[in-house]
Coordinates of C-alpha atoms in Angstrom, one line a residue:
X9 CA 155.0 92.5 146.2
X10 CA 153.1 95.7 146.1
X11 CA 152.7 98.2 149.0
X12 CA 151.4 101.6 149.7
X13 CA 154.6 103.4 147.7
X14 CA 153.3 101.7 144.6
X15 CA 150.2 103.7 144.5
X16 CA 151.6 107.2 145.4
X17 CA 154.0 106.9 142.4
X18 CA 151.5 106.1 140.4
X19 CA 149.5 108.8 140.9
X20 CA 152.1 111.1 140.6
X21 CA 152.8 109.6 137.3
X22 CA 149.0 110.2 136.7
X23 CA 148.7 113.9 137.8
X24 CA 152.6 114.7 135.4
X25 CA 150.2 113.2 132.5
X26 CA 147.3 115.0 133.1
X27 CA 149.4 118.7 133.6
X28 CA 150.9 117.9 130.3
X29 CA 147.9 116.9 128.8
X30 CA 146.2 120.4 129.7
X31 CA 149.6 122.4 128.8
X32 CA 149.5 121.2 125.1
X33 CA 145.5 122.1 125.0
X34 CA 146.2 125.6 126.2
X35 CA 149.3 125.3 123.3
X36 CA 147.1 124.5 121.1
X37 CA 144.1 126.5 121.6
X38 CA 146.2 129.7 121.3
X39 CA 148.0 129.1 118.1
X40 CA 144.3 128.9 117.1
X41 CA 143.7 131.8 118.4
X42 CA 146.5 133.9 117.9
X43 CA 146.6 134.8 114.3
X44 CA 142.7 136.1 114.5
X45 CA 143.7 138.1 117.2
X46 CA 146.7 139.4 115.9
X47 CA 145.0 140.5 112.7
X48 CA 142.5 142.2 115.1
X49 CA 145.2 144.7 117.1
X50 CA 146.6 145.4 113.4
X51 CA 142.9 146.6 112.3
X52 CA 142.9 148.7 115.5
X53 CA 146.2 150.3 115.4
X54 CA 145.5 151.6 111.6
X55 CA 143.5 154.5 112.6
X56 CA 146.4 155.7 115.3
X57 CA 148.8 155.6 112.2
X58 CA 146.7 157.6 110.3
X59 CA 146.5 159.8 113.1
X60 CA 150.3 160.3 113.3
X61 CA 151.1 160.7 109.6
X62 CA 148.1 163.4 109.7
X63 CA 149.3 165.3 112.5
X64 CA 153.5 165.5 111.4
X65 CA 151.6 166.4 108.1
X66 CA 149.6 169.7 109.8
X67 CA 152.6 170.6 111.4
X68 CA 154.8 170.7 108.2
X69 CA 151.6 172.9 106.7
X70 CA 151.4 175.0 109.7
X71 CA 154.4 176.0 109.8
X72 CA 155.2 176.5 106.0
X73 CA 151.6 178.7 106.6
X74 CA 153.3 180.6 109.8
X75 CA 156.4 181.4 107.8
X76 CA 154.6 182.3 104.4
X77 CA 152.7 184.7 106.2
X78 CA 155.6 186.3 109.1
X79 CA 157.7 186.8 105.9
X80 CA 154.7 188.6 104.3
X81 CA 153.7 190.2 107.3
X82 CA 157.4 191.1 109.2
X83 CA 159.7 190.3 106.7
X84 CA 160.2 193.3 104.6
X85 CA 163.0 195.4 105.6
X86 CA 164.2 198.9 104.7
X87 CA 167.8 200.5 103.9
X88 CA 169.4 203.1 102.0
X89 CA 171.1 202.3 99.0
X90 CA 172.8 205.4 97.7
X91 CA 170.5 208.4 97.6
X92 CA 167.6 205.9 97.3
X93 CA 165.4 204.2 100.3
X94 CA 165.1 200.6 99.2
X95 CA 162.6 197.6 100.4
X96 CA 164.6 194.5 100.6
X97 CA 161.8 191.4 100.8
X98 CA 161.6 187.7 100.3
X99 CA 158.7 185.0 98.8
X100 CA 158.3 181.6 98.8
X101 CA 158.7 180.2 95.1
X102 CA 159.5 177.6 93.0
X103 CA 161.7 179.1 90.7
X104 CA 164.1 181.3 93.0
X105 CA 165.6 184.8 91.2
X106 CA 165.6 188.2 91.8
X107 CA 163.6 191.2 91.1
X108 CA 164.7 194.8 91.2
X109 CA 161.7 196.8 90.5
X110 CA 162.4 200.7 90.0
X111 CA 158.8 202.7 89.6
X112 CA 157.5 203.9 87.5
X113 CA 160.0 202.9 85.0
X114 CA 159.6 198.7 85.4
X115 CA 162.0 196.3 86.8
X116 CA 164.3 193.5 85.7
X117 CA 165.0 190.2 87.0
X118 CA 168.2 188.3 87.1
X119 CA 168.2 184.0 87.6
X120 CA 170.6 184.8 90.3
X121 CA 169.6 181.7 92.4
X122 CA 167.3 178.3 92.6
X123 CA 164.3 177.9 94.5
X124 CA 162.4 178.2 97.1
X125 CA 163.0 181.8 98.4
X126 CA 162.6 184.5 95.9
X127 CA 164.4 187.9 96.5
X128 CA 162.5 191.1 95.6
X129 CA 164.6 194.5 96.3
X130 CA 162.2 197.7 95.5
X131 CA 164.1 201.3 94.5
X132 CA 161.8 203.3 96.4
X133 CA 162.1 207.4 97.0
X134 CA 164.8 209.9 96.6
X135 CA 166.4 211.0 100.2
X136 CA 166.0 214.9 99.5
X137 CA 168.7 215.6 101.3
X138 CA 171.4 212.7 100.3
X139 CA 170.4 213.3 96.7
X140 CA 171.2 217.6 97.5
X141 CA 174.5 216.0 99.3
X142 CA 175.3 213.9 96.3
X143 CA 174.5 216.8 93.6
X144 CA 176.4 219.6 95.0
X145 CA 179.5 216.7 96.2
X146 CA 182.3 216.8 92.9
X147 CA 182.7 213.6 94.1
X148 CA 179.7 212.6 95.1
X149 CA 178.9 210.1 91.5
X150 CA 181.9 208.0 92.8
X151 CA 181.7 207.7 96.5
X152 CA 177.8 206.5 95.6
X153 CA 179.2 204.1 93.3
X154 CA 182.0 203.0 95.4
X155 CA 179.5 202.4 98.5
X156 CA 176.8 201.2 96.7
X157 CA 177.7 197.5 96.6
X158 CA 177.6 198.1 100.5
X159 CA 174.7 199.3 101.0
X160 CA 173.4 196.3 98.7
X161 CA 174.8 193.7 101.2
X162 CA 173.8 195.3 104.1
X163 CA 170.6 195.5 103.4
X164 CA 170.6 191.8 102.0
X165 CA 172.3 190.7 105.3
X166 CA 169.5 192.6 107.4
X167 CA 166.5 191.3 105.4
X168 CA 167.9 187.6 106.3
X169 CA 167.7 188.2 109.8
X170 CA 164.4 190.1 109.8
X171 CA 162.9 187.2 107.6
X172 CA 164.1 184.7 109.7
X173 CA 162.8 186.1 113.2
X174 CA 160.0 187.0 111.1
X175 CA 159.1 183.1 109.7
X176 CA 159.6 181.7 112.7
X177 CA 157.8 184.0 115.1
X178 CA 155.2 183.2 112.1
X179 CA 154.8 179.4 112.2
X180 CA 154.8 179.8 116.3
X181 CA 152.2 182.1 116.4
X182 CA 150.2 180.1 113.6
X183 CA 150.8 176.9 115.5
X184 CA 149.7 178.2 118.7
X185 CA 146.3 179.3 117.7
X186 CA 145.9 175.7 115.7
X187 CA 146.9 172.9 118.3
X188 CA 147.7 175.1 121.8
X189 CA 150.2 172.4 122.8
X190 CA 153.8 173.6 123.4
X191 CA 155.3 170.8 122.5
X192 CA 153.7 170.8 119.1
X193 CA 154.6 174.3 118.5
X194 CA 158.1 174.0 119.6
X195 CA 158.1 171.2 117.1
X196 CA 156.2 173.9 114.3
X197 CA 158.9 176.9 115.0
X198 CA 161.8 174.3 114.4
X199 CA 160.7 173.1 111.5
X200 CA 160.1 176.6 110.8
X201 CA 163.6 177.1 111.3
X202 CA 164.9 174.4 109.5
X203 CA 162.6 175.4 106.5
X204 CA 164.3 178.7 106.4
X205 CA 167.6 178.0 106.4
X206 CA 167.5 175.4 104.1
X207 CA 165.9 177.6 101.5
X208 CA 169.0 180.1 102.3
X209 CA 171.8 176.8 101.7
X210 CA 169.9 176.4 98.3
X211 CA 169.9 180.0 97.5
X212 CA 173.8 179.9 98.3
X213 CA 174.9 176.4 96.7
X214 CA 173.1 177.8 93.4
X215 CA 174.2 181.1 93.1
X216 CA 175.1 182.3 89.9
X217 CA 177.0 185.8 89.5
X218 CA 177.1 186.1 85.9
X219 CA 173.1 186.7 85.9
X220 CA 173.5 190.3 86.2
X221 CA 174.8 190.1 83.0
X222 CA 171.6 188.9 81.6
X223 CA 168.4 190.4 82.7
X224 CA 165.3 190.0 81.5
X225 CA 163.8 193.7 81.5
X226 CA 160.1 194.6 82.0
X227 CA 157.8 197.9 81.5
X228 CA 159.8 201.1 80.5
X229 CA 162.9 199.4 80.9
X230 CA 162.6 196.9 78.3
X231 CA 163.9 199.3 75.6
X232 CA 167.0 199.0 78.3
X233 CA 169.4 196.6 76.7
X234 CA 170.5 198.4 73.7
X235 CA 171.5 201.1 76.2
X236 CA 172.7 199.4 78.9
X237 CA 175.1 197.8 76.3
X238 CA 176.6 200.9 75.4
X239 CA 176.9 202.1 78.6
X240 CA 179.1 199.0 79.6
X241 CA 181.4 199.5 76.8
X242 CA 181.8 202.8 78.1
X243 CA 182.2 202.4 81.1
X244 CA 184.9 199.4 80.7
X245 CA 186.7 202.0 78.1
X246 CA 186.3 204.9 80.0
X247 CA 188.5 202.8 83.1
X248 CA 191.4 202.4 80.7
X249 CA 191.3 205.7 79.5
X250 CA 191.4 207.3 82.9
X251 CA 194.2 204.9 83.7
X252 CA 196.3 206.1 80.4
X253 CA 195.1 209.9 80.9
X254 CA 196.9 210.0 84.3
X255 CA 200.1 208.7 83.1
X256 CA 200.0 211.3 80.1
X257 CA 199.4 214.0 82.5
X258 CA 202.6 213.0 84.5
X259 CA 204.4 213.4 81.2
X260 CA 203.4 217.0 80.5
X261 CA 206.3 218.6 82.2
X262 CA 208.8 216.6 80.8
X263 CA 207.4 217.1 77.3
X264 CA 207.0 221.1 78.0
X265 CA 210.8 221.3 79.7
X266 CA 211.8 220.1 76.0
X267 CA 209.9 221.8 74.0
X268 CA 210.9 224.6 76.3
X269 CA 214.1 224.2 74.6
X270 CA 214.0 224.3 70.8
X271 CA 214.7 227.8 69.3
X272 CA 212.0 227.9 66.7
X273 CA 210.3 230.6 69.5
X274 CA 210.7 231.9 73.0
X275 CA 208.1 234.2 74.3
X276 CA 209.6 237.6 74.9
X277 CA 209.3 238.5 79.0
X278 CA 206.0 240.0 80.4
X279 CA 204.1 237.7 77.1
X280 CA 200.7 237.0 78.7
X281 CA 199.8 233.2 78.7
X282 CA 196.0 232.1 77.7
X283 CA 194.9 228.7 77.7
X284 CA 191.9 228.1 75.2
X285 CA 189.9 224.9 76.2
X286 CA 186.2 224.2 75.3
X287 CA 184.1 221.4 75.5
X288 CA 184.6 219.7 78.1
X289 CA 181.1 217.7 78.1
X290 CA 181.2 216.7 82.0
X291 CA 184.7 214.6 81.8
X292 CA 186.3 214.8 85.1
X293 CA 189.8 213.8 83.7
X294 CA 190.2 217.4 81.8
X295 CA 190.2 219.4 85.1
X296 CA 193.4 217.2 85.8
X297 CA 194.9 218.2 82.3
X298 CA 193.9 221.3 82.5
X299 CA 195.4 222.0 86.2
X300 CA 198.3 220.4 85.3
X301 CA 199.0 222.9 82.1
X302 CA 197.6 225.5 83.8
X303 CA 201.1 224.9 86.3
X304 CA 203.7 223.8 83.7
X305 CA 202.9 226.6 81.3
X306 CA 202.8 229.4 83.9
X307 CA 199.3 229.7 82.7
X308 CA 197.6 234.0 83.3
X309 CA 194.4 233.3 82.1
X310 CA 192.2 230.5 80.9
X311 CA 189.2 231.2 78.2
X312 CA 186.3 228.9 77.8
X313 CA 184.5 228.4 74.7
X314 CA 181.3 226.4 76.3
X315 CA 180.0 223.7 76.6
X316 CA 181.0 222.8 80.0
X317 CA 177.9 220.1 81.0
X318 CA 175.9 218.2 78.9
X319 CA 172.3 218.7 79.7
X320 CA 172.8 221.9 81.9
X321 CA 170.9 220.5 84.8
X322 CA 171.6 221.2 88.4
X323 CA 173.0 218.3 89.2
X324 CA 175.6 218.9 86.6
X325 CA 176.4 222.4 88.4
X326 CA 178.8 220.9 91.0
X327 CA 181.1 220.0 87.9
X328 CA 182.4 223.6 87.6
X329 CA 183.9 223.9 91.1
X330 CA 186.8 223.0 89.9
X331 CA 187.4 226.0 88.8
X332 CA 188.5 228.1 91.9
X333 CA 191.2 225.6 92.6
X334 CA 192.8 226.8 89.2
X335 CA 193.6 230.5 91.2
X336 CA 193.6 232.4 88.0
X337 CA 191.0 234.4 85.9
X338 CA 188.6 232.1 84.0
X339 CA 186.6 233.6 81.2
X340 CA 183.5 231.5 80.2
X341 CA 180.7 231.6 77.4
X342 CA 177.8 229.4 77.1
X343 CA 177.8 226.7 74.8
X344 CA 174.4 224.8 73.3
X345 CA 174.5 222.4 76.5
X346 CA 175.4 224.8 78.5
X347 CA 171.5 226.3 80.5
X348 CA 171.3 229.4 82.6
X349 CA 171.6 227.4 85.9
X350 CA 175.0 226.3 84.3
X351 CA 176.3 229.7 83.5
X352 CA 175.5 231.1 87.5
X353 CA 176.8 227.9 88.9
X354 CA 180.2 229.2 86.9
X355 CA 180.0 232.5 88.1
X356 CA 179.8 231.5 91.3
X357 CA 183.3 230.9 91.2
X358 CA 185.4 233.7 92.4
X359 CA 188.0 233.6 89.5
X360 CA 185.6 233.1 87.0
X361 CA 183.5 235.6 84.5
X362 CA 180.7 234.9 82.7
X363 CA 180.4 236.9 79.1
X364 CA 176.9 237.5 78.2
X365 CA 177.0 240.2 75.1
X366 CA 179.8 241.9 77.1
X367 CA 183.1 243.1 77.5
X368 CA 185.8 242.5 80.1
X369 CA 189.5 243.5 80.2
X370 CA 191.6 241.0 82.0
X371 CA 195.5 241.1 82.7
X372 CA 195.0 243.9 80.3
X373 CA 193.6 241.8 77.7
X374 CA 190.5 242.8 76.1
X375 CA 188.1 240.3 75.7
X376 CA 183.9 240.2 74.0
X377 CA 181.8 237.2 74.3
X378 CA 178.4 236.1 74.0
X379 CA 176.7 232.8 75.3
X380 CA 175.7 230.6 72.1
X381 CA 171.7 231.9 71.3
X382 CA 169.9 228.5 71.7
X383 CA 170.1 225.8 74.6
X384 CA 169.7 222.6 72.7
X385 CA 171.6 219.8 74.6
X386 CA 170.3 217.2 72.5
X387 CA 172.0 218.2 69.5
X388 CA 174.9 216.1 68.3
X389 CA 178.1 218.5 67.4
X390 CA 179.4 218.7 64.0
X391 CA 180.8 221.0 61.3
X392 CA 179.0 224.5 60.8
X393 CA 176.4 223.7 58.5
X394 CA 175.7 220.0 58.3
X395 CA 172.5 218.4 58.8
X396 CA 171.2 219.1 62.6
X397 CA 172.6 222.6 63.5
X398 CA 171.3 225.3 64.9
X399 CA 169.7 227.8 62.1
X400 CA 172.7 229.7 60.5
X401 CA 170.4 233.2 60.6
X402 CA 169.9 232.5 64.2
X403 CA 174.4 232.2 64.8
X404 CA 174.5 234.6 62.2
X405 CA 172.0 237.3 64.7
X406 CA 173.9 236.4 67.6
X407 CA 177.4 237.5 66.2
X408 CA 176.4 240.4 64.6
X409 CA 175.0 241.5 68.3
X410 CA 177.9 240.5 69.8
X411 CA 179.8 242.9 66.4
X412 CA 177.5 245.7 67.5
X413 CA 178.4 245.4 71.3
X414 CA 182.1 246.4 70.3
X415 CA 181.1 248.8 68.1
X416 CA 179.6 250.6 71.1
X417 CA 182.5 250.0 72.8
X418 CA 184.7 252.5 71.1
X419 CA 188.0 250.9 71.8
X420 CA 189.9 248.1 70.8
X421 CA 189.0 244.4 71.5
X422 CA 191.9 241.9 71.5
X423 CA 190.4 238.7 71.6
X424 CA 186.1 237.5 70.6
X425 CA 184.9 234.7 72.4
X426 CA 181.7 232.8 70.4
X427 CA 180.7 228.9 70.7
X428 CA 179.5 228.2 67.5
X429 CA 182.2 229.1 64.4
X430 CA 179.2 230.7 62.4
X431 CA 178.8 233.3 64.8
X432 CA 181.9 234.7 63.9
X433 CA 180.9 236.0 60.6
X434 CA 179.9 239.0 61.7
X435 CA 183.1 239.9 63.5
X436 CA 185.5 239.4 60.5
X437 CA 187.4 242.9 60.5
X438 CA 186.3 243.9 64.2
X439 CA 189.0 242.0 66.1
X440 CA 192.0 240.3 65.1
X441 CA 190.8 236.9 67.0
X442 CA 187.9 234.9 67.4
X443 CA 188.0 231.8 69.5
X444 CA 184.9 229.2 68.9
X445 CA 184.4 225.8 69.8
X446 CA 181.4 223.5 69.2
X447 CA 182.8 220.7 66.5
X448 CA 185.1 218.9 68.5
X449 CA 188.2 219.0 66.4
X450 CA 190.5 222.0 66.0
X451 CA 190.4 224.5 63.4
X452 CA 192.4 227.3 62.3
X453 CA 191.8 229.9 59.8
X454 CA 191.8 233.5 58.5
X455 CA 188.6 235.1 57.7
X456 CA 188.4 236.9 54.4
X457 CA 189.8 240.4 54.7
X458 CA 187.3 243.1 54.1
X459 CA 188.9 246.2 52.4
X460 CA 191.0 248.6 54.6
X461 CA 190.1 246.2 57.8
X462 CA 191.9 244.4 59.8
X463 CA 192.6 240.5 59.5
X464 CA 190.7 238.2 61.5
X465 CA 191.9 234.5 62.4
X466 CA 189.3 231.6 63.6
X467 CA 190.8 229.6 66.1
X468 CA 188.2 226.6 66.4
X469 CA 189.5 224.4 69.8
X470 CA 188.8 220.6 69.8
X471 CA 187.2 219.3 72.9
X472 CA 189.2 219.3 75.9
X473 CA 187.0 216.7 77.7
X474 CA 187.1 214.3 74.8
X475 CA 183.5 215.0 73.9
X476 CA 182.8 213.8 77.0
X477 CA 181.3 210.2 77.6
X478 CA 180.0 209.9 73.8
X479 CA 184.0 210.2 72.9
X480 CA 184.7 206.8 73.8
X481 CA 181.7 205.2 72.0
X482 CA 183.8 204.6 68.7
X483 CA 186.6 202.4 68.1
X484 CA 189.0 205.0 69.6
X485 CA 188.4 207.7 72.5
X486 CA 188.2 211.4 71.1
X487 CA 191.5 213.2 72.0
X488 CA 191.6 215.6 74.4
X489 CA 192.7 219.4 72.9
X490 CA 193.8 222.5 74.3
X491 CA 196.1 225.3 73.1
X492 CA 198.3 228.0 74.6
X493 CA 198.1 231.4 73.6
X494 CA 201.0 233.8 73.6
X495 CA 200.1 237.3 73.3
X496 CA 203.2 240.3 73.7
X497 CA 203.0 243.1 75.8
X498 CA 200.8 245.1 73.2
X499 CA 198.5 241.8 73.0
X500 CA 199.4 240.9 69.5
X501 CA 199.5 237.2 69.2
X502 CA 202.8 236.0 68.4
X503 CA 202.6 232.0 68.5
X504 CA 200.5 229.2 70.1
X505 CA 201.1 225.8 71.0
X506 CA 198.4 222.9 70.4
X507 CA 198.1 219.9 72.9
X508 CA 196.7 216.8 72.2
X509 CA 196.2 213.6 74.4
X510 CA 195.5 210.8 73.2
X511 CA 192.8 208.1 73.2
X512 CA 193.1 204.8 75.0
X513 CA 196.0 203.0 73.5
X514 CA 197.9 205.9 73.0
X515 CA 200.7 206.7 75.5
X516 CA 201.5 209.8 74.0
X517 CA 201.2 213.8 74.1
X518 CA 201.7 216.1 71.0
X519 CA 202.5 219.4 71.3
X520 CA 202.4 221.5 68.3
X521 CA 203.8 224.8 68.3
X522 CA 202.9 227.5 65.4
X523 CA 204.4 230.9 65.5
X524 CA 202.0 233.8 64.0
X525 CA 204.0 235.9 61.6
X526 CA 204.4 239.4 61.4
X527 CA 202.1 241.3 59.5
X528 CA 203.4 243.1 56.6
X529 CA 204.4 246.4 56.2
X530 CA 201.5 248.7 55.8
X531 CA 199.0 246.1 57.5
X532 CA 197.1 246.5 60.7
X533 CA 198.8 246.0 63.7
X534 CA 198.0 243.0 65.4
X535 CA 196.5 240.8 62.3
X536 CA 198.0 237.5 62.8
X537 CA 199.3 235.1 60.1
X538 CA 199.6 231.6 61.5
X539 CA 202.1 229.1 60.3
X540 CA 203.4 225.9 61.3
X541 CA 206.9 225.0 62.6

């Protein structure tokens, strides 16, 4: 039987069928469609990619831009190094390094780091007054030295800074006047940021400290290495030396309070005591020799020979203030390095007398000198004579003047201070003693006697300053030499001792003592015979 529930539940059945029928059409109809339009949104989303990638690519340019020109712009800082102002500055580049440039003379640059920040430091001007300070300061060469380094990293560590604020303010301002969003300059000044210190992690991570050992020299400066070489050898043996010196000094008493001892000779009571140095050529480490004989021996009276400086410059005039704090009578001749500004710088000193074609009587002793005739501090020293030395005529006219002078005089002269050994030609049978200098090793002679004249003895003094610098450019330094004079009460000499220190390598001090015989009878009182004991 059928009824009226039949037909409703058939045309539910009927309606389910058709829903499901138009559900799998609209199915189907869009996976047709989909892919088409898929492919269509990807087409239409390519030009906002492009967007993107070019916009993060103007910021990265904007902002490399911002901070290549705030470094140019702000970055460049100033500081002192030593007496110099100095312009500390960085540069974008590929190859990193550093530049020192020193006008007009060139620069040099050292591989002392990768890229991309490049580190240029400029020696500009001389500080008129440091540079006075530093000059007229006996220890103003090391203080510079020992602060230099200092100076150098303060400057560095201010530059960083500077640069820093100086980039970034840079790519802000930059990015600003391109985009005027604040977001994307926030985004430009941190990338700025990021750009900088990064470049400073590279610069650390690759640094290499032995590059200042190689330089690559330009301009003037390129004739550099050669020099620069010797000065380092120098320099490095000049550290030991000064090391030894001091211990050899310290030993002075002990060797004096022996030789103090022996009974070869004794100085008779009220003997005057002169210490003969010469040559001292700038080397600090003498005045602590020569202070510390100066006290052992009971020094009266200390006579210079020249050649105190080296180029006789006014820089080179502080070096003589040492001589006050010796507190006895210092008698002083030019020498060939020694210039006019050196020989007032000396008598500037309250214990100290400059001899210019005069004479002076000190402790009663009576002493001539004369100044060597010709400044020519860029001759090497060397025996009288040889290849390089001043004209003999020209020595030759100076000691004669210096022979006329005590002629003049009408009385006695004890002791004739020259610098250059042929100047004492002309007072052979004037005085009993010449003292010279000059050569650098220490000579001692008697002049040929001139018929019914007196003898005359050439005491040539080594250098007491080790020639200086140039001393410790051979294989071993130049000793330093001094000798004590002992004259008696009626200013005969009577004996000398000779001291020599020794280079670097050699802890020890000789002291050489020579007693001066008595004349005959029937000679000259006064004419000294040297001999060894």
């Amino acid at each position: 039987m059928t009824g009226p529930h039949d037909d409703g539940s058939a045309g539910r059945r009927r309606m389910r069928g058709a829903w499901h029928a138009s559900r799998r059409a609209l199915v189907a109809s869009r996976r047709a469609v989909a892919p088409p339009l898929r492919a269509a949104v990807r087409v239409a989303d390519r030009p906002r990619m492009w967007r993107r990638l070019g916009l993060a690519l103007a910021l990265v340019v904007t902002s490399l831009v911002g901070v290549t020109i705030g470094l140019l712009v702000a970055g460049p800082s100033h500081d002192d190094v030593g007496p110099f102002a100095a312009q500390f500055s960085l540069t974008p580049s590929l190859s990193g390094g550093t530049e020192v440039q020193i006008p007009p003379l060139g620069s040099l640059e050292l591989a002392s780091h990768d890229g991309p920040a490049h580190l240029t430091v400029r020696l500009e001007a001389l500080d008129q007054k440091r540079t006075l300070a530093l000059a007229t300061d006996p220890n103003g060469i090391a203080k510079a030295s020992s602060g230099a380094v200092n100076d150098v990293e303060r400057g560095i560590t201010r530059m960083v800074f500077q640069a820093t604020g100086a980039g970034v303010l840079g790519a802000l301002v930059l990015s600003a006047f391109v985009f005027r969003n604040m977001k994307r300059v926030a985004i430009c000044g941190a990338l700025a940021l990021v750009t900088i210190l990064g470049s400073g992690g590279i610069a650390v991570a690759t640094f290499r400290p032995g590059s200042v050992d190689e330089p690559r020299y330009h301009g003037l400066l390129s004739n550099a290495p050669a020099v620069i070489g010797d000065a380092k050898q120098i320099a490095n043996q000049f550290g030991q030396y000064r090391d030894e010196l001091q211990r050899l000094v310290n030993n002075v008493s002990k060797l004096y309070g022996t030789l103090s001892t022996l009974p070869v000779y004794q100085p008779a009571p009220g003997s005057l005591r002169v210490l003969h140095i010469s040559d001292l050529h700038l080397n600090p480490a003498a005045w602590s020799v020569i202070s510390t004989v100066v006290k052992q021996y009971d020094i009266n009276l200390v006579v210079d020979t020249g050649d105190i400086d080296d180029w006789g410059t006014q820089v080179e005039a502080s070096f003589v203030n040492s001589i006050g704090a010796l507190k006895i009578p210092y008698v002083f001749v030019r020498g060939n390095h020694d210039s006019g500004t050196t020989a007032d710088a000396v008598a500037k000193q309250s214990n100290a007398i400059v001899l210019e074609n005069r004479i002076v009587t000190v402790d009663g002793l009576t002493i001539a000198g004369i100044g060597d005739p010709q400044f020519t501090p860029d001759k090497e020293p060397g025996p009288s004579g040889a290849a390089g030395h001043q004209a003999a005529e020209v020595q030759e006219a100076s000691g004669e003047k210096l022979a006329q002078t005590i002629r003049n005089a009408g009385k006695p002269v004890d002791v004739a201070m020259v610098h250059e050994p042929a100047s004492a030609g002309a007072l052979d049978g004037l005085v009993p003693l010449v003292l010279a200098g000059h050569i650098h090793h220490r000579d001692v002679s008697t002049m040929p006697q001139l018929t019914g004249q007196q003898k005359t003895a050439l005491m040539v003094e080594g250098s007491t300053g080790g020639a200086g610098l140039r001393g410790l450019e051979g294989e071993a330094p130049t000793p330093l030499e001094m000798s004590v004079l002992y004259f008696d009460p009626t200013h005969a000499l009577q004996g000398y001792d000779d001291i020599t220190l020794g280079g670097t390598g050699q802890t020890e001090v000789t002291i050489q003592r020579h007693v001066v015989k008595a004349p005959p009878s029937g000679s000259p009182s006064g004419s000294p015979n040297p001999s060894r004991s």
